Short mmCIF file of C-alpha atoms and ligand atoms in Angstrom, two decimals:
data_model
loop_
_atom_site.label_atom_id
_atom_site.label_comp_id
_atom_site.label_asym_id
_atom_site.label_seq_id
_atom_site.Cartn_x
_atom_site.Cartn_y
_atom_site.Cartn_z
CA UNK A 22 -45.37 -11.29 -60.54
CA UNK A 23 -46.34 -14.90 -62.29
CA UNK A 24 -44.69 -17.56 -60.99
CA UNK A 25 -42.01 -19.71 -62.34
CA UNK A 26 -43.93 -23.04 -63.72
CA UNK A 27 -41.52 -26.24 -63.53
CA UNK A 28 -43.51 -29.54 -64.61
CA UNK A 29 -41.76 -32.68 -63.53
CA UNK A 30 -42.57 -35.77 -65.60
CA UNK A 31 -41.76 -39.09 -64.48
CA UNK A 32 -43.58 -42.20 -65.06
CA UNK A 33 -41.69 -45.08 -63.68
CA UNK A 34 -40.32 -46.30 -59.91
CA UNK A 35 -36.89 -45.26 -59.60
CA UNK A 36 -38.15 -41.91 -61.29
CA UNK A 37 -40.66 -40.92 -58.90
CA UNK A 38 -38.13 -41.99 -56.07
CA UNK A 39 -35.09 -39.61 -57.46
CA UNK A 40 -37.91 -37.16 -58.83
CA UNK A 41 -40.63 -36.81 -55.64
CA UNK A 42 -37.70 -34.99 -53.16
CA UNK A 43 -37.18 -32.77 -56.49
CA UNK A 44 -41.07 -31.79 -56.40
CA UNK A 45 -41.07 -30.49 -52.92
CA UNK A 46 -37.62 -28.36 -53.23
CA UNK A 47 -39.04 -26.78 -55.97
CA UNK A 48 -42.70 -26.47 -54.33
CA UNK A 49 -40.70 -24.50 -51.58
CA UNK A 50 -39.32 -22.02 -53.12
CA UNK A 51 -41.45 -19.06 -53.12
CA UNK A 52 -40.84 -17.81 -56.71
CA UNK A 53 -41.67 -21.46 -58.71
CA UNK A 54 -44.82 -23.45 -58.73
CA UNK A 55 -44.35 -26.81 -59.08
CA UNK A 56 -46.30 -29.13 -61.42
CA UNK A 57 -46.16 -32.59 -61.46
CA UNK A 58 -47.15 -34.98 -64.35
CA UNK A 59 -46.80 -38.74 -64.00
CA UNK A 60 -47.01 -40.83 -67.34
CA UNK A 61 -47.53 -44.23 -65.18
CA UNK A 62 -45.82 -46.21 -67.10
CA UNK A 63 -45.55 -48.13 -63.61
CA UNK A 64 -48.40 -48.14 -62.28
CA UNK A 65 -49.07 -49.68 -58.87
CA UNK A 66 -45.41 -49.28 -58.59
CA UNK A 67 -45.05 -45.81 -59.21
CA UNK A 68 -48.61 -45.35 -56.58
CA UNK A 69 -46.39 -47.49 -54.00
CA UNK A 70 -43.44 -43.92 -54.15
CA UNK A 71 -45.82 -41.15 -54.42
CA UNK A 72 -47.68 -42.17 -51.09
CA UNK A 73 -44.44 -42.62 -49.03
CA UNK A 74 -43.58 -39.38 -50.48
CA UNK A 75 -46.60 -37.39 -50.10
CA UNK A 76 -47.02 -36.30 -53.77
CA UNK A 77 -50.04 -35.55 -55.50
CA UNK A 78 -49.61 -35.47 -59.46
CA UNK A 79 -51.12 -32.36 -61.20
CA UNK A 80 -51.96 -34.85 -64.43
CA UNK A 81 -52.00 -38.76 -64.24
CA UNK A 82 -52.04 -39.85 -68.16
CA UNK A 83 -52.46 -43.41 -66.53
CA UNK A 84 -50.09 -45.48 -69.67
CA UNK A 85 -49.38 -48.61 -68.31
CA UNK A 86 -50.47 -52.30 -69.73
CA UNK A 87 -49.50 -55.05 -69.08
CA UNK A 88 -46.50 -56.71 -71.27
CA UNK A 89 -45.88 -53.17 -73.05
CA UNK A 90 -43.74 -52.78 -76.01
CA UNK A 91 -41.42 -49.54 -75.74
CA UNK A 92 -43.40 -47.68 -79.07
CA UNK A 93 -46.59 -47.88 -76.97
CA UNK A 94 -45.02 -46.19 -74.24
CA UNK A 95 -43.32 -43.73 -76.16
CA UNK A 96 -46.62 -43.01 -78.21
CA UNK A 97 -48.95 -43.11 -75.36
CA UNK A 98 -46.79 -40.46 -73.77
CA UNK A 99 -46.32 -38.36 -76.70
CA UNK A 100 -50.11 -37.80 -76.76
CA UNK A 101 -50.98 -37.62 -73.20
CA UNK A 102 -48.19 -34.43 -72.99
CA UNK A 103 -50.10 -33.01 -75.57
CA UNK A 104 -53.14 -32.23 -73.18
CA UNK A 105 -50.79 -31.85 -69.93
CA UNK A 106 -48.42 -29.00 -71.66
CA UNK A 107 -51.64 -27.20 -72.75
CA UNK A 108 -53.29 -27.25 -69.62
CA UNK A 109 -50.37 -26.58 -67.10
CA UNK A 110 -48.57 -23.98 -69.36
CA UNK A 111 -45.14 -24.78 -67.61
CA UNK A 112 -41.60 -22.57 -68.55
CA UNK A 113 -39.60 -25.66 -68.31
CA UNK A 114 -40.27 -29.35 -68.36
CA UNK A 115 -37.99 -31.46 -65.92
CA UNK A 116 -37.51 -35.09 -67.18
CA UNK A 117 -35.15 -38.32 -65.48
CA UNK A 118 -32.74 -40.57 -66.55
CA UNK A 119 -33.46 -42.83 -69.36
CA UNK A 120 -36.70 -44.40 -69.23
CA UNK A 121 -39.25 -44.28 -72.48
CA UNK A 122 -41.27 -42.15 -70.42
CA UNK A 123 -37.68 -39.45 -69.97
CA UNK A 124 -37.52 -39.63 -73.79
CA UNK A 125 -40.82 -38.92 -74.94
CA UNK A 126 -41.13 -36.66 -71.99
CA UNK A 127 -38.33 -34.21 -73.76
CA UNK A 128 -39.51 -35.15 -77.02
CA UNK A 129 -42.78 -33.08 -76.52
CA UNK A 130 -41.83 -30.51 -74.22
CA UNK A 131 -39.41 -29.74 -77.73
CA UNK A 132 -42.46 -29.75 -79.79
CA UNK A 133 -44.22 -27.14 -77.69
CA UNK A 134 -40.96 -25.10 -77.76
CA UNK A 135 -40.41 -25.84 -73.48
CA UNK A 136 -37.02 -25.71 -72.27
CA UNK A 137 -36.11 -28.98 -70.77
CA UNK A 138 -34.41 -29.85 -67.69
CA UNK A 139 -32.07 -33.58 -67.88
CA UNK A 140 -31.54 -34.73 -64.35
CA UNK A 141 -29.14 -37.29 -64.08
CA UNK A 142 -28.15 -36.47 -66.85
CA UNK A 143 -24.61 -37.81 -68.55
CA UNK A 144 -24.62 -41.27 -67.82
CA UNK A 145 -23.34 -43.33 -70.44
CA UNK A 146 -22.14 -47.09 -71.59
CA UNK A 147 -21.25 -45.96 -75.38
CA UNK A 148 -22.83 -49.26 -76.16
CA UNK A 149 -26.80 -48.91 -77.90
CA UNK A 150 -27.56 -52.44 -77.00
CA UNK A 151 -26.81 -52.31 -73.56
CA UNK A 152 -28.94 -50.84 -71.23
CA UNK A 153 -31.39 -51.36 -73.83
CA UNK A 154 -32.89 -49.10 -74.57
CA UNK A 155 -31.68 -46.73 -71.69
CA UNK A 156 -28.27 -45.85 -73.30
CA UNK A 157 -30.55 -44.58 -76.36
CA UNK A 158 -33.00 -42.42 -74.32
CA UNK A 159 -30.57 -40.67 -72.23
CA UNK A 160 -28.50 -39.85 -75.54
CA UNK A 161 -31.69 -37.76 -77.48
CA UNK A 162 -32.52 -36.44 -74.08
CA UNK A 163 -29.35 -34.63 -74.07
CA UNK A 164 -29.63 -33.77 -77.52
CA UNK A 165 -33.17 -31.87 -76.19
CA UNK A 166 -32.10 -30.88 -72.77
CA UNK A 167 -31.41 -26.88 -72.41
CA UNK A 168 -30.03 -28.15 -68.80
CA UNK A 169 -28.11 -30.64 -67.86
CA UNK A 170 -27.93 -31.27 -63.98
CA UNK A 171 -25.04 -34.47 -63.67
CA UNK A 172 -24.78 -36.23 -60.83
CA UNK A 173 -21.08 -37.16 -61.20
CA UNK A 174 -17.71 -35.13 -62.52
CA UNK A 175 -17.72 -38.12 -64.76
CA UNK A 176 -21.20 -37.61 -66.36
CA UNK A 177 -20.15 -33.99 -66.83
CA UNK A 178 -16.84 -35.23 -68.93
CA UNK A 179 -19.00 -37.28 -71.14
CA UNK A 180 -21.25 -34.50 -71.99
CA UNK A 181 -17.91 -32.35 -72.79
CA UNK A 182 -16.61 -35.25 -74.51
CA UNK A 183 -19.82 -35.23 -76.41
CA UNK A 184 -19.40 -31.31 -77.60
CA UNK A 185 -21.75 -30.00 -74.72
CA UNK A 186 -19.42 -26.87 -73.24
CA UNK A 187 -22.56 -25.10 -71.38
CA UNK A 188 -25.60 -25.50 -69.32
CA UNK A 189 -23.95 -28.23 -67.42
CA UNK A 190 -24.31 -28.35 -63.04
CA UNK A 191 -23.00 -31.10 -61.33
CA UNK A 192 -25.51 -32.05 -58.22
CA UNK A 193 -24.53 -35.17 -57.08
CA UNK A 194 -27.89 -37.40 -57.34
CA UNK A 195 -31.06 -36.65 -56.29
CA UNK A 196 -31.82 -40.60 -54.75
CA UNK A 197 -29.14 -39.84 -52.05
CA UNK A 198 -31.84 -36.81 -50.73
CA UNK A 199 -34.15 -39.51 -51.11
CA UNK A 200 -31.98 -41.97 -48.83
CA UNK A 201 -31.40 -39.46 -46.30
CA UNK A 202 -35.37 -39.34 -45.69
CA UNK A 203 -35.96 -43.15 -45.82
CA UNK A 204 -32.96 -44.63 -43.67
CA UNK A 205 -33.58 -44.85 -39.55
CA UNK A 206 -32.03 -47.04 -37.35
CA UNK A 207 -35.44 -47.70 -35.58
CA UNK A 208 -37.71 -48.47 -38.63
CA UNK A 209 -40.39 -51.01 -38.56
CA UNK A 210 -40.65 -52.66 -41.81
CA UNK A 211 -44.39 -52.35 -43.61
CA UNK A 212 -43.90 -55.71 -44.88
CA UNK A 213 -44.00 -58.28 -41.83
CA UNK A 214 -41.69 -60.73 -43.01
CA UNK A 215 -38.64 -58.52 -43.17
CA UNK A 216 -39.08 -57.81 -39.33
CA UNK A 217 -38.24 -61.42 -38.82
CA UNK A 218 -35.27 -62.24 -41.06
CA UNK A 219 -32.36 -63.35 -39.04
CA UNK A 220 -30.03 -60.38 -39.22
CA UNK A 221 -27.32 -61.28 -36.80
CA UNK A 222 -27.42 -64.92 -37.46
CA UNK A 223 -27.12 -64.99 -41.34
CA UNK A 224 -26.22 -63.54 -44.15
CA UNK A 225 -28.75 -61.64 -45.92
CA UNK A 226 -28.28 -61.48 -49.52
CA UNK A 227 -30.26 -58.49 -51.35
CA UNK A 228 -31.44 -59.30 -55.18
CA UNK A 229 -33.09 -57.66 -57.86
CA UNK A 230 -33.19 -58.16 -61.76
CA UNK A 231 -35.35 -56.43 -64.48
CA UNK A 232 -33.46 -55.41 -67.33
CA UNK A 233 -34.42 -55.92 -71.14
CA UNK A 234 -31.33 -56.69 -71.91
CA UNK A 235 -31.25 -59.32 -69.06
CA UNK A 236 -34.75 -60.97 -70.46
CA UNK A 237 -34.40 -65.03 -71.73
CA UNK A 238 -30.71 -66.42 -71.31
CA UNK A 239 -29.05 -63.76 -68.87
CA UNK A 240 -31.52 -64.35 -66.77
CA UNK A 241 -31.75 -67.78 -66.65
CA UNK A 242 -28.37 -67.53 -65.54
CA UNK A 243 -28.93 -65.01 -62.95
CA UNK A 244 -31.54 -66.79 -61.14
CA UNK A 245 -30.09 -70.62 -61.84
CA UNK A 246 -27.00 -68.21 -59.61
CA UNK A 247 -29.45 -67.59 -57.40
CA UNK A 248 -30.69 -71.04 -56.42
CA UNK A 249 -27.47 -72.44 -56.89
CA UNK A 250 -25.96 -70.19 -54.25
CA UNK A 251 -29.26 -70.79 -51.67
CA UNK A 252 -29.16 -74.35 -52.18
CA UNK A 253 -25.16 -74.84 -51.26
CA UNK A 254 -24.87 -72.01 -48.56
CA UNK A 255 -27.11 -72.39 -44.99
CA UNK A 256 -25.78 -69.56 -43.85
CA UNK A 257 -27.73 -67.05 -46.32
CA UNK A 258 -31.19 -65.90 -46.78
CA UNK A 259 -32.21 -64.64 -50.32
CA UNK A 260 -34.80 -61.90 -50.42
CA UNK A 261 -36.00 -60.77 -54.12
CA UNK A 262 -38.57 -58.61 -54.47
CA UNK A 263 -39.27 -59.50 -57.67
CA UNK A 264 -40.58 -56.76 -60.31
CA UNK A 265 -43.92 -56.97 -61.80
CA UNK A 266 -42.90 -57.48 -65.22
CA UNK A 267 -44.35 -60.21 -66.31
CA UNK A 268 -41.66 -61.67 -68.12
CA UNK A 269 -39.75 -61.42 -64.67
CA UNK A 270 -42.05 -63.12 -62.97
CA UNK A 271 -42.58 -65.81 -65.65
CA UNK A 272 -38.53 -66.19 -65.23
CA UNK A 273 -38.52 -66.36 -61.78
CA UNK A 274 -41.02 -68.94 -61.27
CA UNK A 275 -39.06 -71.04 -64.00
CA UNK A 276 -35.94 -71.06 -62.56
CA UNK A 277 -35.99 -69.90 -58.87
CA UNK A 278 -39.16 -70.13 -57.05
CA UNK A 279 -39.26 -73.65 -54.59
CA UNK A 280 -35.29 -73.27 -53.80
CA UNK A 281 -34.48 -73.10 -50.58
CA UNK A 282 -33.92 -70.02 -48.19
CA UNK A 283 -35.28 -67.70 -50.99
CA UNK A 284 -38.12 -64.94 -50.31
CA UNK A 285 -39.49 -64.22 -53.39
CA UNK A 286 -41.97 -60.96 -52.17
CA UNK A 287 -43.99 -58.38 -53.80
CA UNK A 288 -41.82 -54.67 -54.56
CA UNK A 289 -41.38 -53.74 -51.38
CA UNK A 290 -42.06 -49.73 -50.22
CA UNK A 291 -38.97 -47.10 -51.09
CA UNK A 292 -39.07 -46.72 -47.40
CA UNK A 293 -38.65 -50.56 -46.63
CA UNK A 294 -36.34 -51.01 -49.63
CA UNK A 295 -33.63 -48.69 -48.60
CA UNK A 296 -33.78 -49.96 -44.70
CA UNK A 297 -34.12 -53.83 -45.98
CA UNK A 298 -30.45 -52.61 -48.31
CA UNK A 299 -29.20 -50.90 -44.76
CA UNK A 300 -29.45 -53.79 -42.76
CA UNK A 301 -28.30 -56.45 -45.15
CA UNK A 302 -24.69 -58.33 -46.09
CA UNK A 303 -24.67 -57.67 -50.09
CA UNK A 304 -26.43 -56.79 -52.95
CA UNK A 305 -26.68 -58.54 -55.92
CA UNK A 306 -28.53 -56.42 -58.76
CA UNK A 307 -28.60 -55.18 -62.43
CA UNK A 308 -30.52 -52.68 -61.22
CA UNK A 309 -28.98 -48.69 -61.75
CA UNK A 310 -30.58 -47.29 -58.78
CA UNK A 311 -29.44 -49.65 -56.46
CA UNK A 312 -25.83 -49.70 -57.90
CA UNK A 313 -26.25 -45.94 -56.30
CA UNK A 314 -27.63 -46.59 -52.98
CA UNK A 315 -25.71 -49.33 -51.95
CA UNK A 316 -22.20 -47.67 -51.47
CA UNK A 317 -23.89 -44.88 -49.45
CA UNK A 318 -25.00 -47.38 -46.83
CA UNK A 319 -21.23 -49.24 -47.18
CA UNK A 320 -22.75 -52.32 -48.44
CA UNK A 321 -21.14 -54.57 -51.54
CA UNK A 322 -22.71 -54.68 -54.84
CA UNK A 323 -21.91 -57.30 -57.70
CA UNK A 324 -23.97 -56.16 -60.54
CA UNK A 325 -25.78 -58.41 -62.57
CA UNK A 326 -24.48 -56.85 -65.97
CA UNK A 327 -22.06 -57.25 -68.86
CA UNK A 328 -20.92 -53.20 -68.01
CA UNK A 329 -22.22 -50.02 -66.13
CA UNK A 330 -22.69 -46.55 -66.41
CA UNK A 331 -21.73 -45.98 -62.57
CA UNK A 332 -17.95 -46.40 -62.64
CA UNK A 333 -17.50 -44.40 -59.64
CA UNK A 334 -18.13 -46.92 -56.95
CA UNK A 335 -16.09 -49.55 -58.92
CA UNK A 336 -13.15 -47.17 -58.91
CA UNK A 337 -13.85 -46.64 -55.06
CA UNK A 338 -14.62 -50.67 -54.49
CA UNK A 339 -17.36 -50.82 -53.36
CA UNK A 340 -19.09 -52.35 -56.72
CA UNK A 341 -18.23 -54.75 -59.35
CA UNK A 342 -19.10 -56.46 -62.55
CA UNK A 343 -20.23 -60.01 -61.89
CA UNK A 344 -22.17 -60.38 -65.27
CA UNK A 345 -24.10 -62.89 -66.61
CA UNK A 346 -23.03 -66.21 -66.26
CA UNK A 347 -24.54 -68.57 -63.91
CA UNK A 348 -20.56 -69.53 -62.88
CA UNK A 349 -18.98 -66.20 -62.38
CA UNK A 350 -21.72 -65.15 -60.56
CA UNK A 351 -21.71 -68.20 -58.28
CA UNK A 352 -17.71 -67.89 -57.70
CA UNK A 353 -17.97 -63.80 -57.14
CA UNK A 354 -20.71 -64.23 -54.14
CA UNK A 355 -19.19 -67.09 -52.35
CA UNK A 356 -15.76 -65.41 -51.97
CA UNK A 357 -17.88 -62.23 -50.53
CA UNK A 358 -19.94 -64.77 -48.75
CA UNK A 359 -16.77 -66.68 -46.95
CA UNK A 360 -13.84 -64.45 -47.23
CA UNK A 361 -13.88 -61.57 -44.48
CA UNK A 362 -11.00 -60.28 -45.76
CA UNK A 363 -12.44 -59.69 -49.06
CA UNK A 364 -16.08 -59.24 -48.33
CA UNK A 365 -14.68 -55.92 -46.06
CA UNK A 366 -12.16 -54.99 -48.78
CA UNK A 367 -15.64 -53.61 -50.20
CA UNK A 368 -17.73 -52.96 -47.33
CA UNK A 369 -17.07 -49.38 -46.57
CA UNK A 370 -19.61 -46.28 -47.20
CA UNK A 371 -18.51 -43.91 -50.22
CA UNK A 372 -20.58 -41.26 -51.30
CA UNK A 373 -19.56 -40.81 -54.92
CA UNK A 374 -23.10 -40.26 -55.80
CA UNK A 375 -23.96 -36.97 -53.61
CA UNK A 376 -24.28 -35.29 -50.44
CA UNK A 377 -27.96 -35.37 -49.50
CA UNK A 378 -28.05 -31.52 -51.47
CA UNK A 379 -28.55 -32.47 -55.33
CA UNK A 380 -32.12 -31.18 -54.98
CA UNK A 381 -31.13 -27.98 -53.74
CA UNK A 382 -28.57 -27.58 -56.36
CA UNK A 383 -30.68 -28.02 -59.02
CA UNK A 384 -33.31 -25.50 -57.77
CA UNK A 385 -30.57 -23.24 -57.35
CA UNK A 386 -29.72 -23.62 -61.18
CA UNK A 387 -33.25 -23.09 -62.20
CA UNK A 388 -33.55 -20.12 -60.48
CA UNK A 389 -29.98 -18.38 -61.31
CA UNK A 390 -31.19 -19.46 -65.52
CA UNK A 391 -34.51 -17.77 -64.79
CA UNK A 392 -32.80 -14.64 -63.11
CA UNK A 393 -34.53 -15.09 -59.23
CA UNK A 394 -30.97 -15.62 -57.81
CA UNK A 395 -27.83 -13.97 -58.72
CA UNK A 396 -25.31 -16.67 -58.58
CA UNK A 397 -24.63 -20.00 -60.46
CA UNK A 398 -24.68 -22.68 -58.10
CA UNK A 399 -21.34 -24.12 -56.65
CA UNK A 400 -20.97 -27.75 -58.45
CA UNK A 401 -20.93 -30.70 -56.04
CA UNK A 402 -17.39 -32.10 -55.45
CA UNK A 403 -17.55 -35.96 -54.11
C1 UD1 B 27 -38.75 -49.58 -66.91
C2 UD1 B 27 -37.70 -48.76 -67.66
C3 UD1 B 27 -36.32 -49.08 -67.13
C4 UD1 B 27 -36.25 -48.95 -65.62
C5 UD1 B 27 -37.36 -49.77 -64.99
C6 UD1 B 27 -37.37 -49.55 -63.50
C7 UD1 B 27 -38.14 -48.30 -70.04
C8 UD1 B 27 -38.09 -48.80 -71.42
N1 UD1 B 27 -37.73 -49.14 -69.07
O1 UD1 B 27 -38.52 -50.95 -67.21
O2 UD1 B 27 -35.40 -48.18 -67.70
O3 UD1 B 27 -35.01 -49.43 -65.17
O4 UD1 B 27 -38.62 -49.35 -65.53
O5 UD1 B 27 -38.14 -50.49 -62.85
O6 UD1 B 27 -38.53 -47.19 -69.83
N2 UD1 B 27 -45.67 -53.59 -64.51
C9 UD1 B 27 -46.79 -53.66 -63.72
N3 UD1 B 27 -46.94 -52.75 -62.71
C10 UD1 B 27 -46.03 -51.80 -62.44
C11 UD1 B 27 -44.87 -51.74 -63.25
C12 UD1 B 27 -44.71 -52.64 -64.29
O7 UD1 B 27 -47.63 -54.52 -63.91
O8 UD1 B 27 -46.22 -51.02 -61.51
C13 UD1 B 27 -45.50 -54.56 -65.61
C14 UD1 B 27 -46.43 -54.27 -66.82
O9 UD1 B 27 -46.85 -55.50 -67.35
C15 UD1 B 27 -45.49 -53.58 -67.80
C16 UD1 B 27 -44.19 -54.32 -67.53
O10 UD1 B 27 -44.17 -54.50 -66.11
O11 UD1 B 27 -45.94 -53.67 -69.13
C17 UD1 B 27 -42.92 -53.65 -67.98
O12 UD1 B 27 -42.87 -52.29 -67.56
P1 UD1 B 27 -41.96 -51.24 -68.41
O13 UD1 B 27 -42.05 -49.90 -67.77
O14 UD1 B 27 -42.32 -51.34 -69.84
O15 UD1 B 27 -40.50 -51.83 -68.27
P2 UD1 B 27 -39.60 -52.07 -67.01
O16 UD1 B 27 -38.90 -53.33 -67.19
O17 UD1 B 27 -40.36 -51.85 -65.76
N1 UDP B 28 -36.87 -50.25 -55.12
C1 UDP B 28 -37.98 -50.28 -54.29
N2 UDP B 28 -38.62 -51.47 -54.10
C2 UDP B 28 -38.21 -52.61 -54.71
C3 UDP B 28 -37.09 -52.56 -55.57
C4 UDP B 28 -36.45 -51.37 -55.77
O1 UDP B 28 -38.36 -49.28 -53.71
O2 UDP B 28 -38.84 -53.66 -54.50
C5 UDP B 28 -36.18 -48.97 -55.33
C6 UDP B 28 -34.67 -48.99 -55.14
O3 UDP B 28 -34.31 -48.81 -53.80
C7 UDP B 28 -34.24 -47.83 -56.01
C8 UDP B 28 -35.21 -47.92 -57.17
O4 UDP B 28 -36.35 -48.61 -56.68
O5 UDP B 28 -34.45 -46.59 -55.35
C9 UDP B 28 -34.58 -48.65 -58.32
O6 UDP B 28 -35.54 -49.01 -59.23
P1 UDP B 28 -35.34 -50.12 -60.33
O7 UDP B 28 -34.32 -51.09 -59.90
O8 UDP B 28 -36.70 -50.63 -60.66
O9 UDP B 28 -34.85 -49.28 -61.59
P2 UDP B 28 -33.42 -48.77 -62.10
O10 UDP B 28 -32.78 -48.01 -61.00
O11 UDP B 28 -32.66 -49.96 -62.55
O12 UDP B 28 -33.77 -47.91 -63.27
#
């Protein structure tokens, strides 16, 4: 008998590291073959996750320029699918998320008539603006998706909310698998550097910043935070990787780079990401993966946003809201900074994002809708 053919398409870094632990499930299943297409919209980026996790792409459509604007993404995509479908004849496409690349990923598997898989799917701000233009994406994806696969109760109440009564499997998320294969005690950073931060002896403060939404006056506030908190506080140590966007980098040198105990590095590895997130005091990020990762390994996050789609490790604590202004960021950091009290309040491990099983979940699901297993997979309760 022919083989089940599941093509996962993913393009960008926090894709490949939620998608890559998805690959190999599926790859081990003895009734599915599993395809892999990356759009590279991230480029050296997305290279930097597929060699820590061992993946070879079926189809590279190789995107990525510099300082791209979201239609040539989403057009670039839509034609380099064309080829990939044709030639890899999957049964069902498996997109993530909400990037350009998740969008125009469904969007085509729909025009070749391919049922489409949404992991992570759910997630929602109810504002268009904000993520831009992630909110947007991960709406038409669920209007494609023949699957839903939610990482959260909560995502799976939107989609009800939304009219969506079937086809939905709650997983928990597929980045906690990832975690659980990146996180030892023992590691040895890749990255020199991070072997000799002070650990015990100060306070190691986590950052990272990218939105859209976030480009020209949020973050100029952000990073004027930034250097306002490393120039008052000896006891810290600021490391920010900082993304390759260029109009990141262009902020950062503007309005951070020069201040004192601030490492401004390269994107660091997945693998010495998560341990560099393990070992320090607090996060401090607008980033959606991290918002995830973070309450796993019991450390604080203030999030560098106006609102999130991750509620659940507010409700639990372990997150908030410090938005955009240079002030409230300031005042938010330096009572987690010098009040023990409060900075533990928030420091304790929750798990409302998954157990470590979301990829075997969804595998399940894809094999109960195709008829290789006779029962519907048992959604994940946090
Ligand atoms: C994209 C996603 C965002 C996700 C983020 C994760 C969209 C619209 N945005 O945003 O949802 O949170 O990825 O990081 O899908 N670049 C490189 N090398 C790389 C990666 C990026 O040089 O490996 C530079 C390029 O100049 C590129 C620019 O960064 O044009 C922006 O990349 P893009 O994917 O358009 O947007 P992100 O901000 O990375
Ligand atoms: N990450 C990484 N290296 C870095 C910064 C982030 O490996 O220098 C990882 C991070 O641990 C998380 C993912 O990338 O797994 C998040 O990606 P990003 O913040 O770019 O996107 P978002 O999650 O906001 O879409």
């Amino acid at each position: 008998m022919e083989k089940l053919r599941i093509l996962s398409v993913f393009g960008t870094r926090p894709e490949a590291i939620k998608m890559c632990p998805l690959v190999k499930e599926l790859a081990s299943r003895p009734g599915i073959e599993s395809l892999c297409c990356v759009t590279a919209q991230h480029r050296q980026m997305l290279d930097s996750v597929l060699e820590v996790f061992g993946v070879r792409p079926d189809r590279d459509l190789n995107i990525m320029t510099p300082r791209q604007t979201l239609s040539d993404i989403t057009s670039k995509c839509l034609l380099g699918m064309d080829e990939a479908v044709d030639a890899l004849r999957p049964d069902m496409i498996l997109v993530h998320g909400d990037t350009s690349t998740t969008f125009a990923g469904a969007l085509s598997a729909f025009y070749h008539r391919i049922a489409v898989g949404h992991v992570e799917a759910g997630l929602r701000t109810y504002d268009k603006y904000a993520p831009f233009p992630e909110e947007v994406n991960r709406v038409l994806t669920s209007a494609i998706a023949d699957m839903h696969f939610c990482p959260t109760a909560g995502n799976r109440e939107n989609l009800i909310r939304e009219g969506r009564q079937r086809d939905i499997f709650v997983t928990g998320n597929t980045v906690i698998d990832a975690l659980k294969t990146t996180v030892r005690p023992d590691y040895r950073f890749g990255l020199e550097e991070l072997n000799r931060l002070p650990y015990g002896e100060k306070k190691i403060l986590l950052v990272t910043c990218h939105r859209r939404e976030n480009y020209g006056e949020p973050m100029k506030q952000i990073l004027l935070a930034l250097r306002q908190i490393a120039e008052e506080r000896q006891d810290v140590e600021l490391v920010y990787p900082v993304h390759l966007s260029p109009a990141v980098q262009e902020a950062v040198d503007r309005y951070l780079r020069g201040a004192p105990r601030v490492h401004l590095i390269d994107p660091l590895s997945a693998g010495d990401m998560h341990n560099l997130m393990a070992r320090c005091y607090l996060v401090l990020t607008d980033s959606g993966g991290l918002q995830e990762e973070a309450p796993a390994l019991g450390k604080p996050v203030l999030v560098l946003r106006r609102e999130t789609e991750r509620p659940e490790a507010v409700a639990a604590g372990t997150v908030r809201l410090a938005g955009v202004v240079q002030d409230d960021i300031v005042t938010m950091a330096e009572r987690l900074i010098t009040d023990r009290v409060e900075y533990e309040k928030m420091a304790h491990a929750v798990n409302p994002y998954g157990d470590g099983n979301a990829c075997r979940r969804i595998a399940d699901a894809i094999e109960w809708r195709y008829g290789l297993r006779q029962d519907r997979p048992a959604d994940y309760e946090a």
